[in-house]
XYZ file of N, CA and C in Angstrom:
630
model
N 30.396 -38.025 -0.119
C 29.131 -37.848 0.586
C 29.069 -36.473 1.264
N 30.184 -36.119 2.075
C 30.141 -35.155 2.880
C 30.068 -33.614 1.658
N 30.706 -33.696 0.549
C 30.418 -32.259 -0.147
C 29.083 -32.264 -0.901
N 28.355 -33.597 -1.426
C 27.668 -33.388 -2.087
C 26.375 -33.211 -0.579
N 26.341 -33.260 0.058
C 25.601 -33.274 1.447
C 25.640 -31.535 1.830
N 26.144 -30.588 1.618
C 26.333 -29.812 1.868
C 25.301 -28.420 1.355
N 24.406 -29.003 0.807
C 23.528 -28.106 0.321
C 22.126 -28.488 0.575
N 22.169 -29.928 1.480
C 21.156 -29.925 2.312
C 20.561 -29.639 2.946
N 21.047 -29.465 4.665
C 20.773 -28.115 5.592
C 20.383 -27.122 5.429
N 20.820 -25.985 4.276
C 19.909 -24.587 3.643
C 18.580 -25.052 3.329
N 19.049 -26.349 2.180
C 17.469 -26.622 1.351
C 16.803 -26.771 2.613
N 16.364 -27.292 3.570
C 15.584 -28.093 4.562
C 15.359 -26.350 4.889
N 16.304 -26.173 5.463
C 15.914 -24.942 6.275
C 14.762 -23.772 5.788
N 15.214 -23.712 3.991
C 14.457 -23.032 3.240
C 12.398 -23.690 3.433
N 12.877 -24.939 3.272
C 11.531 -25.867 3.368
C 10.362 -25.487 4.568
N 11.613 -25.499 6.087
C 10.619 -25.685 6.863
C 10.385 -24.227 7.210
N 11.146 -22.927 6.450
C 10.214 -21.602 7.301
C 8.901 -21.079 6.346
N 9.040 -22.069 5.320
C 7.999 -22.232 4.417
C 6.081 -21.940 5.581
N 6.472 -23.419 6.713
C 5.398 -23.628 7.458
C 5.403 -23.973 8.701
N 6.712 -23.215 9.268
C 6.891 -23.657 10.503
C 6.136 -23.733 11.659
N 4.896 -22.703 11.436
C 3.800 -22.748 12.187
C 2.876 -23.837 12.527
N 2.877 -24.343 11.685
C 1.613 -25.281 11.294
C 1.819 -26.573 11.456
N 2.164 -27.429 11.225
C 2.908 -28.835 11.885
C 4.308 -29.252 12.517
N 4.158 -29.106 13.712
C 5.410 -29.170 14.489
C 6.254 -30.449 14.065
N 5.056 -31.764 13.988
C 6.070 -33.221 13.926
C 6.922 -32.980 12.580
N 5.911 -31.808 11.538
C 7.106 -32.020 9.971
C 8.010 -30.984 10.226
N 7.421 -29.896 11.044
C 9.316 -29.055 11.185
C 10.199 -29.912 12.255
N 10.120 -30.542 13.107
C 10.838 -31.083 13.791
C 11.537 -32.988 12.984
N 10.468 -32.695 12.200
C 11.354 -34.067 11.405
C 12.123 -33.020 10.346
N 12.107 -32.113 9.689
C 12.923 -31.132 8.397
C 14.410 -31.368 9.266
N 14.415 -30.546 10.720
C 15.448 -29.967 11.476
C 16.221 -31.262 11.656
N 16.009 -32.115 12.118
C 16.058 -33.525 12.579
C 17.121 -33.815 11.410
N 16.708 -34.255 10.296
C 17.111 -34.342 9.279
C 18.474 -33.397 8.601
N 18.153 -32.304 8.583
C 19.401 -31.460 8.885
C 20.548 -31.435 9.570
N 20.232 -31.794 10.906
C 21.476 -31.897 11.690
C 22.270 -33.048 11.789
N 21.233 -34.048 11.117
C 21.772 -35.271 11.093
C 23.107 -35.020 9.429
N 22.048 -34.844 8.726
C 23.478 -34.640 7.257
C 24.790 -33.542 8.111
N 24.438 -32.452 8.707
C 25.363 -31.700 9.002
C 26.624 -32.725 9.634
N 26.028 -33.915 10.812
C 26.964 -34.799 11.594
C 27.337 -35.511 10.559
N 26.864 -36.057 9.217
C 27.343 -36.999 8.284
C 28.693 -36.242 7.738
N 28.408 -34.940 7.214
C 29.557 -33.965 7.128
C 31.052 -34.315 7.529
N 30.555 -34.132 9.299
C 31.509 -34.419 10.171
C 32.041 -35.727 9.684
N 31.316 -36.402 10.541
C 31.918 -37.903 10.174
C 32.884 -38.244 8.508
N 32.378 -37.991 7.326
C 32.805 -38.055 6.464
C 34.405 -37.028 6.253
N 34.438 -36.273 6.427
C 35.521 -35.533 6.834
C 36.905 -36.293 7.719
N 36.179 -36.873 8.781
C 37.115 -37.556 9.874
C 37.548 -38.569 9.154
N 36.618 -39.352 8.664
C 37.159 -40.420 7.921
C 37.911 -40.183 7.154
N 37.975 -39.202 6.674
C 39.210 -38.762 5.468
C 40.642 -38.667 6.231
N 40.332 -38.050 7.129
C 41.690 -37.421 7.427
C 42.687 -38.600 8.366
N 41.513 -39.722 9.270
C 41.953 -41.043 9.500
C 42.819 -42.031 8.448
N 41.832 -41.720 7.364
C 42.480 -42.352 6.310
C 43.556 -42.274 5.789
N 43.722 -41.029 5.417
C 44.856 -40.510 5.077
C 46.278 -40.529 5.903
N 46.204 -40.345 7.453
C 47.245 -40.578 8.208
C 47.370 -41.761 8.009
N 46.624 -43.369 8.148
C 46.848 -44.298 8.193
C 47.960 -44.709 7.062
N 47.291 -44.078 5.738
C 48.409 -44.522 4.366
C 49.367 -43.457 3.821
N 49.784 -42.505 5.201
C 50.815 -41.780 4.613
C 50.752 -40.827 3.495
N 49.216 -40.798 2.724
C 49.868 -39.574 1.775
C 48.200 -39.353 1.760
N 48.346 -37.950 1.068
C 46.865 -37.189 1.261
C 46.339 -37.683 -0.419
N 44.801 -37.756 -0.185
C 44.568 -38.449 -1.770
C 43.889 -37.058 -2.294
N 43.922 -37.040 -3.735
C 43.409 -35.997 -4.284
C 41.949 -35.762 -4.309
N 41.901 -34.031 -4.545
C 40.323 -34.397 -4.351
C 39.704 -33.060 -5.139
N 38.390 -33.381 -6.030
C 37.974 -32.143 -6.609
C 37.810 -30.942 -5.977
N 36.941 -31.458 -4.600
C 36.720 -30.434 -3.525
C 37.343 -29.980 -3.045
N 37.535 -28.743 -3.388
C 39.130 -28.486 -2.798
C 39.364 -27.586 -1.196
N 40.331 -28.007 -0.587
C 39.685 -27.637 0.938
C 39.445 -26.456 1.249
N 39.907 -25.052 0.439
C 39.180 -23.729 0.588
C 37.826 -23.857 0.423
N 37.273 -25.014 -0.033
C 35.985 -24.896 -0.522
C 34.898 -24.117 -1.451
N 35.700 -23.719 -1.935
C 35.640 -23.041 -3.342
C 34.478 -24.141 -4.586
N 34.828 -25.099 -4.717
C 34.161 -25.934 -5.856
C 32.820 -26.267 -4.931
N 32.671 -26.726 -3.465
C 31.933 -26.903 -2.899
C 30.808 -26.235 -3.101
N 31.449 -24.764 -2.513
C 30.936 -23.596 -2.485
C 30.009 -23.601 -3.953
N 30.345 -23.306 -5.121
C 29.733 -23.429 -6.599
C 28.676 -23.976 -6.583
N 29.215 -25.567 -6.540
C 27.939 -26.568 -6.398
C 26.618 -26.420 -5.664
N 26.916 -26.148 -4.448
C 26.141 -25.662 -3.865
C 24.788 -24.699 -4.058
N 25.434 -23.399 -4.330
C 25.213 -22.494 -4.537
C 23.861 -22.510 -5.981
N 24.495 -23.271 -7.421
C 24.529 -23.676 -8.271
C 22.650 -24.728 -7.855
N 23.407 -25.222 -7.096
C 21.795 -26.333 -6.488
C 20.700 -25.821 -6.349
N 21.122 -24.625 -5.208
C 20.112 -24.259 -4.451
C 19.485 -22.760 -5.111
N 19.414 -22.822 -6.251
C 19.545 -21.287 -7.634
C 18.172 -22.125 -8.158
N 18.131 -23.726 -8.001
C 17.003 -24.322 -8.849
C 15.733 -24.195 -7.648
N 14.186 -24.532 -7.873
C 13.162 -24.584 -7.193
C 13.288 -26.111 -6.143
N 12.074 -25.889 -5.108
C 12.621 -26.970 -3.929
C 12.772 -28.472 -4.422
N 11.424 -28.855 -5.717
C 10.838 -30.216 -6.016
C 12.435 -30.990 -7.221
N 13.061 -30.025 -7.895
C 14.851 -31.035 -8.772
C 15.455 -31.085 -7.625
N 15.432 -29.916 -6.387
C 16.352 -30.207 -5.271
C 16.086 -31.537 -4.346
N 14.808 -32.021 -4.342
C 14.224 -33.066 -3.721
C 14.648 -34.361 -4.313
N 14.115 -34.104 -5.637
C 14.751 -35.234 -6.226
C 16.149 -35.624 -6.895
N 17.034 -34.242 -6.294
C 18.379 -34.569 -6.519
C 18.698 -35.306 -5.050
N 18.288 -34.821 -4.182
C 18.565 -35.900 -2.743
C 18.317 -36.532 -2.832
N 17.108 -37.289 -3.013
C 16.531 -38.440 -3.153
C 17.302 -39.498 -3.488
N 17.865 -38.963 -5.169
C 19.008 -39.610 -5.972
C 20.385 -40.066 -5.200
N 20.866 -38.935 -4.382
C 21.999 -38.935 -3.544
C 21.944 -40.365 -2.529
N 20.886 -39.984 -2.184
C 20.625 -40.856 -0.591
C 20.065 -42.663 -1.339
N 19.320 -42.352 -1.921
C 18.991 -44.043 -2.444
C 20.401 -44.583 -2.680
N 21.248 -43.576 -3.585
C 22.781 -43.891 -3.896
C 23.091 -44.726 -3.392
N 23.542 -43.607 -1.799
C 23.923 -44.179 -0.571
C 23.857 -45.570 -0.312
N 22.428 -45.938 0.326
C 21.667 -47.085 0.185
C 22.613 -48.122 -0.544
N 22.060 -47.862 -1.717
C 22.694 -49.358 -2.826
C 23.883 -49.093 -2.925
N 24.848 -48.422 -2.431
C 26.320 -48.317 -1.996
C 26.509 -49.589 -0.929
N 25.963 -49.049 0.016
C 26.143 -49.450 1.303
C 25.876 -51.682 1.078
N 24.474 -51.446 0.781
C 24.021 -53.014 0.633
C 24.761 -53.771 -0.334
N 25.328 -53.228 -1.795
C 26.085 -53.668 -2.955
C 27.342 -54.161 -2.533
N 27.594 -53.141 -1.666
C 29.541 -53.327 -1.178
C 30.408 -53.364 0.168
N 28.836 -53.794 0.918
C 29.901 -54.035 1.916
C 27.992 -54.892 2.631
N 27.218 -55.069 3.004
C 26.374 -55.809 3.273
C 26.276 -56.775 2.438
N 25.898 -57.150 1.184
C 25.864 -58.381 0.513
C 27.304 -58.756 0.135
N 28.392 -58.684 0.479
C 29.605 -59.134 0.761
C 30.045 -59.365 2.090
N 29.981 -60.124 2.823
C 30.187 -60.673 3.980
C 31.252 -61.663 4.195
N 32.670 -61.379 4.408
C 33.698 -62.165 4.516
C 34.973 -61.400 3.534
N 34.769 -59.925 3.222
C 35.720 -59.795 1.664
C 36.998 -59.182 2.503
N 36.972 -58.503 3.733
C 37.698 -58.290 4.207
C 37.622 -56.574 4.505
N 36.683 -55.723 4.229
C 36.983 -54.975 4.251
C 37.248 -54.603 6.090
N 37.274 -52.551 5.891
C 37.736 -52.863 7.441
C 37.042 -52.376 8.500
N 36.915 -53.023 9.835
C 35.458 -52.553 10.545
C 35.519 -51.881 10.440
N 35.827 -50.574 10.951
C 35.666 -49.221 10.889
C 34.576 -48.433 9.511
N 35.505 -48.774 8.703
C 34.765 -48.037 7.678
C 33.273 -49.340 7.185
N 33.087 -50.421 7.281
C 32.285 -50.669 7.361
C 31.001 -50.057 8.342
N 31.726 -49.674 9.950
C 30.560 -49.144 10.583
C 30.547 -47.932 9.996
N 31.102 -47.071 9.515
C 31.040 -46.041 9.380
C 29.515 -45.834 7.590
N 29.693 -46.445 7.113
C 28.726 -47.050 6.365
C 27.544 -47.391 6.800
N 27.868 -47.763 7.406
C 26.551 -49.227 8.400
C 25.065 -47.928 8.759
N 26.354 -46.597 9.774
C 25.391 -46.030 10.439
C 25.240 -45.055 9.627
N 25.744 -44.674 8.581
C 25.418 -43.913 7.500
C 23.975 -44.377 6.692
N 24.016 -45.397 6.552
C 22.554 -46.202 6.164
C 21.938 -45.975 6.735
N 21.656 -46.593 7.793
C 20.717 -46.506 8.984
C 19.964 -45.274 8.932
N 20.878 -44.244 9.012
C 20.232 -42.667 9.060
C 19.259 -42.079 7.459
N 20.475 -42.536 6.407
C 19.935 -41.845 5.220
C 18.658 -42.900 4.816
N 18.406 -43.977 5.654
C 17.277 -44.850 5.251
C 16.021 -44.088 5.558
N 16.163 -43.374 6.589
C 15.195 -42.593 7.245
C 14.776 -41.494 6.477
N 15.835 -40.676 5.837
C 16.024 -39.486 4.982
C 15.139 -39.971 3.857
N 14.829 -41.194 3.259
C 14.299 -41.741 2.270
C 12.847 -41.467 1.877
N 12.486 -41.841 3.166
C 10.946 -41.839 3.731
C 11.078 -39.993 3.302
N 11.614 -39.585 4.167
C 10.970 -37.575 4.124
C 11.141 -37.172 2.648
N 11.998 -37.826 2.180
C 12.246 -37.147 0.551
C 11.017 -37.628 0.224
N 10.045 -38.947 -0.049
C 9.347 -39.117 -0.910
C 8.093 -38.513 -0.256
N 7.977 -38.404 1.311
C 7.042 -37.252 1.563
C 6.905 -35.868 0.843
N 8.090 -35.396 0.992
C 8.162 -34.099 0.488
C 7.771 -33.591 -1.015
N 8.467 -35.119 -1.866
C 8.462 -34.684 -2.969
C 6.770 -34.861 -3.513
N 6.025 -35.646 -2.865
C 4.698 -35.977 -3.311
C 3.904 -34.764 -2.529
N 4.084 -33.988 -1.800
C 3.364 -33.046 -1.662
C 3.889 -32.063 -1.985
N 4.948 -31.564 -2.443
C 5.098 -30.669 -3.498
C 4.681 -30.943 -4.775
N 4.611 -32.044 -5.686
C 4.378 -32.529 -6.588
C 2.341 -32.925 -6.990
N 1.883 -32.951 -5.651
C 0.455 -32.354 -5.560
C 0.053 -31.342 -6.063
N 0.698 -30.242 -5.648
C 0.661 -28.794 -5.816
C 0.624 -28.355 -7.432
N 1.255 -28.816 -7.827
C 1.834 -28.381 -9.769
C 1.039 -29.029 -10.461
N 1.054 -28.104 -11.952
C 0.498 -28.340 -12.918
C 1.478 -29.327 -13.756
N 0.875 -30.340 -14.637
C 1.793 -31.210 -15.681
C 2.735 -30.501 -16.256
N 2.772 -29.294 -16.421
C 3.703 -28.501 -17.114
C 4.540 -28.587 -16.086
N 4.496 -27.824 -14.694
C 5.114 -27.924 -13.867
C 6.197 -29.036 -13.655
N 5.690 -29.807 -13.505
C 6.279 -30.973 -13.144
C 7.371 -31.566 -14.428
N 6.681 -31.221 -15.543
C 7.968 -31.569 -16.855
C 8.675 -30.466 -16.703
N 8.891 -29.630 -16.506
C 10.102 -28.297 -16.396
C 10.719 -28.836 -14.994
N 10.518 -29.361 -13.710
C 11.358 -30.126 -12.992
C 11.855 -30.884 -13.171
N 11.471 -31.602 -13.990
C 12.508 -32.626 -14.581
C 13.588 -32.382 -15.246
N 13.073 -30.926 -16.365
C 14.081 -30.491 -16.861
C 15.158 -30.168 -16.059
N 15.055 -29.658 -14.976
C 15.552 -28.921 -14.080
C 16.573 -30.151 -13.290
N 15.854 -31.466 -13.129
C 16.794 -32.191 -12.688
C 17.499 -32.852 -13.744
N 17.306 -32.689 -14.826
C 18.847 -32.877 -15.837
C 19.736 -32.241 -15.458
N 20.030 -30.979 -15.254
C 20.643 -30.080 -15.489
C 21.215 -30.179 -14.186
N 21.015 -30.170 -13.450
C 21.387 -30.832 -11.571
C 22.276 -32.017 -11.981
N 22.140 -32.732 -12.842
C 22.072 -34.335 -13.192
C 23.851 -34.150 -13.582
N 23.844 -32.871 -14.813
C 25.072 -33.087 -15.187
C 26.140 -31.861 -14.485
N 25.740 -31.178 -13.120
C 26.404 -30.362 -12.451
C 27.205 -31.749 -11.449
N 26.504 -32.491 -10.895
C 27.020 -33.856 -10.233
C 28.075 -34.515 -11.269
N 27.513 -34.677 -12.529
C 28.463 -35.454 -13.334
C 29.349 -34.715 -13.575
N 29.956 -33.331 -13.474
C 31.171 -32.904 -13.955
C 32.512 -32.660 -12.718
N 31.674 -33.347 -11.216
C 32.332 -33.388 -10.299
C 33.057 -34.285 -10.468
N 32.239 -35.522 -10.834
C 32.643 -36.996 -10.943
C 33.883 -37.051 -11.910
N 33.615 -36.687 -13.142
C 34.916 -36.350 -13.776
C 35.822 -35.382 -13.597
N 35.864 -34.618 -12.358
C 36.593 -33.765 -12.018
C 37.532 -34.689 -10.757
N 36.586 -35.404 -9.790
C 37.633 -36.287 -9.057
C 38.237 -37.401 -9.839
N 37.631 -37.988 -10.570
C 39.025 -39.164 -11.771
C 39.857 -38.721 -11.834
N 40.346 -37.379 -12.335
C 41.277 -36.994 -12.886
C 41.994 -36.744 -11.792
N 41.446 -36.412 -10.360
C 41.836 -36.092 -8.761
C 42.727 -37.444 -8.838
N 41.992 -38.721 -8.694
C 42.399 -39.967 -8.317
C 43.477 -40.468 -9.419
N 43.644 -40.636 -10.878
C 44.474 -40.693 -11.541
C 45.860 -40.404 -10.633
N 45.695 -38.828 -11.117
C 46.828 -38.224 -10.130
C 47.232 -39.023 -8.977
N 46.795 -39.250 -8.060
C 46.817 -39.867 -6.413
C 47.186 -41.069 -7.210
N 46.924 -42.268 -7.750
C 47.582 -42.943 -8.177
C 48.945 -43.404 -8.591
N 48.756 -42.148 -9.624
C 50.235 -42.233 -10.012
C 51.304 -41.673 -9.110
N 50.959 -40.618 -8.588
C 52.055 -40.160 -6.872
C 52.391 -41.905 -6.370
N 51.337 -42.240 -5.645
C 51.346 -43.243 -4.461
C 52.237 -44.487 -5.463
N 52.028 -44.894 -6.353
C 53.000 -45.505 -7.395
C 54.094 -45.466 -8.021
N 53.990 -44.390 -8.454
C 55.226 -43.903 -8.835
C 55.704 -43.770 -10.398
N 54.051 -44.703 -10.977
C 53.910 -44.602 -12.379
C 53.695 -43.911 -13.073
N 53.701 -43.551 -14.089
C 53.314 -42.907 -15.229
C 52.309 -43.570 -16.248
N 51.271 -43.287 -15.921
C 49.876 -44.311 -16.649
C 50.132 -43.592 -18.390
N 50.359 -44.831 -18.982
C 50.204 -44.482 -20.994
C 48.986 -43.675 -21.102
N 48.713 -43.038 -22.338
C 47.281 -42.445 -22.298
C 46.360 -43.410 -22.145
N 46.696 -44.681 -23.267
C 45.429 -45.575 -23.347
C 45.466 -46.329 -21.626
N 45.922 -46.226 -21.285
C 45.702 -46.939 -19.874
C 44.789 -45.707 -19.276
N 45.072 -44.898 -18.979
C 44.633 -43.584 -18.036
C 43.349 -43.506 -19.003
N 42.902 -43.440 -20.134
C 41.948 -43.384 -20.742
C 40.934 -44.731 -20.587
N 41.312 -45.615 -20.523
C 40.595 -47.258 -19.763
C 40.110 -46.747 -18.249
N 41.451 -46.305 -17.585
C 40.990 -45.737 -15.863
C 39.590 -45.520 -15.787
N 39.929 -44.051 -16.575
C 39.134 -42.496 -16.430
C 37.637 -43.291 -17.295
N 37.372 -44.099 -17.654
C 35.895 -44.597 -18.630
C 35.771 -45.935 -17.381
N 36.177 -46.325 -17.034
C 35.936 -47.254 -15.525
C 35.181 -46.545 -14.279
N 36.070 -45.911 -14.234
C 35.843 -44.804 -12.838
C 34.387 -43.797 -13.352
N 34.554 -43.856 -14.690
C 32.829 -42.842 -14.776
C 31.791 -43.783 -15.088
N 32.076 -44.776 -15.191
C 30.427 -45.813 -15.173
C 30.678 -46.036 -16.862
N 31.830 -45.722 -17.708
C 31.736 -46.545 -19.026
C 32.108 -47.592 -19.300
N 31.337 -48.051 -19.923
C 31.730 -49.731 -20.768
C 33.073 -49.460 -21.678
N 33.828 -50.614 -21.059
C 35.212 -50.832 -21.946
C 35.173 -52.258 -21.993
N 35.156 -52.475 -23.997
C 35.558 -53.562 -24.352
C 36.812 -53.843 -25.511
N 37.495 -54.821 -25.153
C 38.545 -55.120 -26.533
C 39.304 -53.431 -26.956
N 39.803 -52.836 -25.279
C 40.380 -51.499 -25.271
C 39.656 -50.634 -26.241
N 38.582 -50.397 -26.482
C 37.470 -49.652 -26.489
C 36.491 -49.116 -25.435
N 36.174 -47.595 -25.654
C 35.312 -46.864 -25.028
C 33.926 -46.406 -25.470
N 33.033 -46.982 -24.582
C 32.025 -46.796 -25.106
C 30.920 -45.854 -23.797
């Protein structure tokens, strides 16, 4: 949450000197919004490093803490126009959402642990809010454009689509690793190849990848 969050704050910022003059309640909800992902940052960070003392060993991670890959992504995001950036948050934060309600609200009794449940809890709470301004934003930018317009944003959020997806397969291969440390195993290919198609959202049947 906390790296892919990190190219929020600019975008907003970019947004509101757009019209900062002109409606105070929407620059003061943009800013609002900003500082709040900036504290999610935080928080997400802490939780890491809680975590990590608790189980003794540091887990792997694409993002790497010079912030270098961060940095890319970022950078990489905010190179596209405001309306794929809108609806790449959008994407992020609904995420969130059906994270939050899937795996730890409509499971009630599984054991997980308070902490990181609240830490979730009030993570919702906030990005529920974030929900509402994205679909503001994106419908009055999306006023503005021509049909053409609007199909070249889309294009635009493919391409956003698979800068996210090469993170995702960049931390598997993070977590593999961290696995096999904290174990002590040596995963076969076809096992690590079952992992790595689990961990990216593929269907595995009868040790097949699909």
């Amino acid at each position: 949450f906390g790296n892919y969050e990190e190219f929020i704050p600019l975008h907003l910022i970019e947004i509101a000197q757009q019209d900062w003059h002109d409606d105070r309640a929407h620059l003061r909800a943009l800013l609002c919004f900003g500082e709040e992902e900036m504290k999610h940052q935080q928080l997400m960070r802490r939780a890491e490093a809680v975590l990590e003392a608790t189980c003794g060993y540091r887990s792997g991670r694409y993002f790497d803490p010079q912030k270098e890959q961060v940095t890319g992504f970022t950078k990489a995001v905010l190179a596209y126009p405001p309306l794929p950036r809108f609806l790449l948050l959008a994407a992020f934060e609904w995420g969130s959402q059906r994270h939050y309600v899937a795996s730890v609200r409509d499971q009630p009794g599984e054991g997980s642990d308070p902490l990181y449940v609240d830490i979730l809890q009030y993570h919702w709470i906030e990005e529920n809010q974030h929900t509402k301004t994205d679909v503001l934003e994106i419908e009055h930018l999306a006023r503005a454009m021509s049909p053409d317009e609007l199909s070249t944003a889309f294009d635009h959020i493919q391409v956003l689509a698979g800068l996210v997806d090469e993170t995702f397969v960049g931390q598997v291969e993070q977590e593999l690793t961290t696995f096999q440390c904290v174990t002590g195993r040596r995963l076969a290919e076809a096992e690590a190849t079952v992992r790595r198609a689990i961990q990216s959202g593929q269907s595995v049947s009868a040790g097949k990848v699909s």
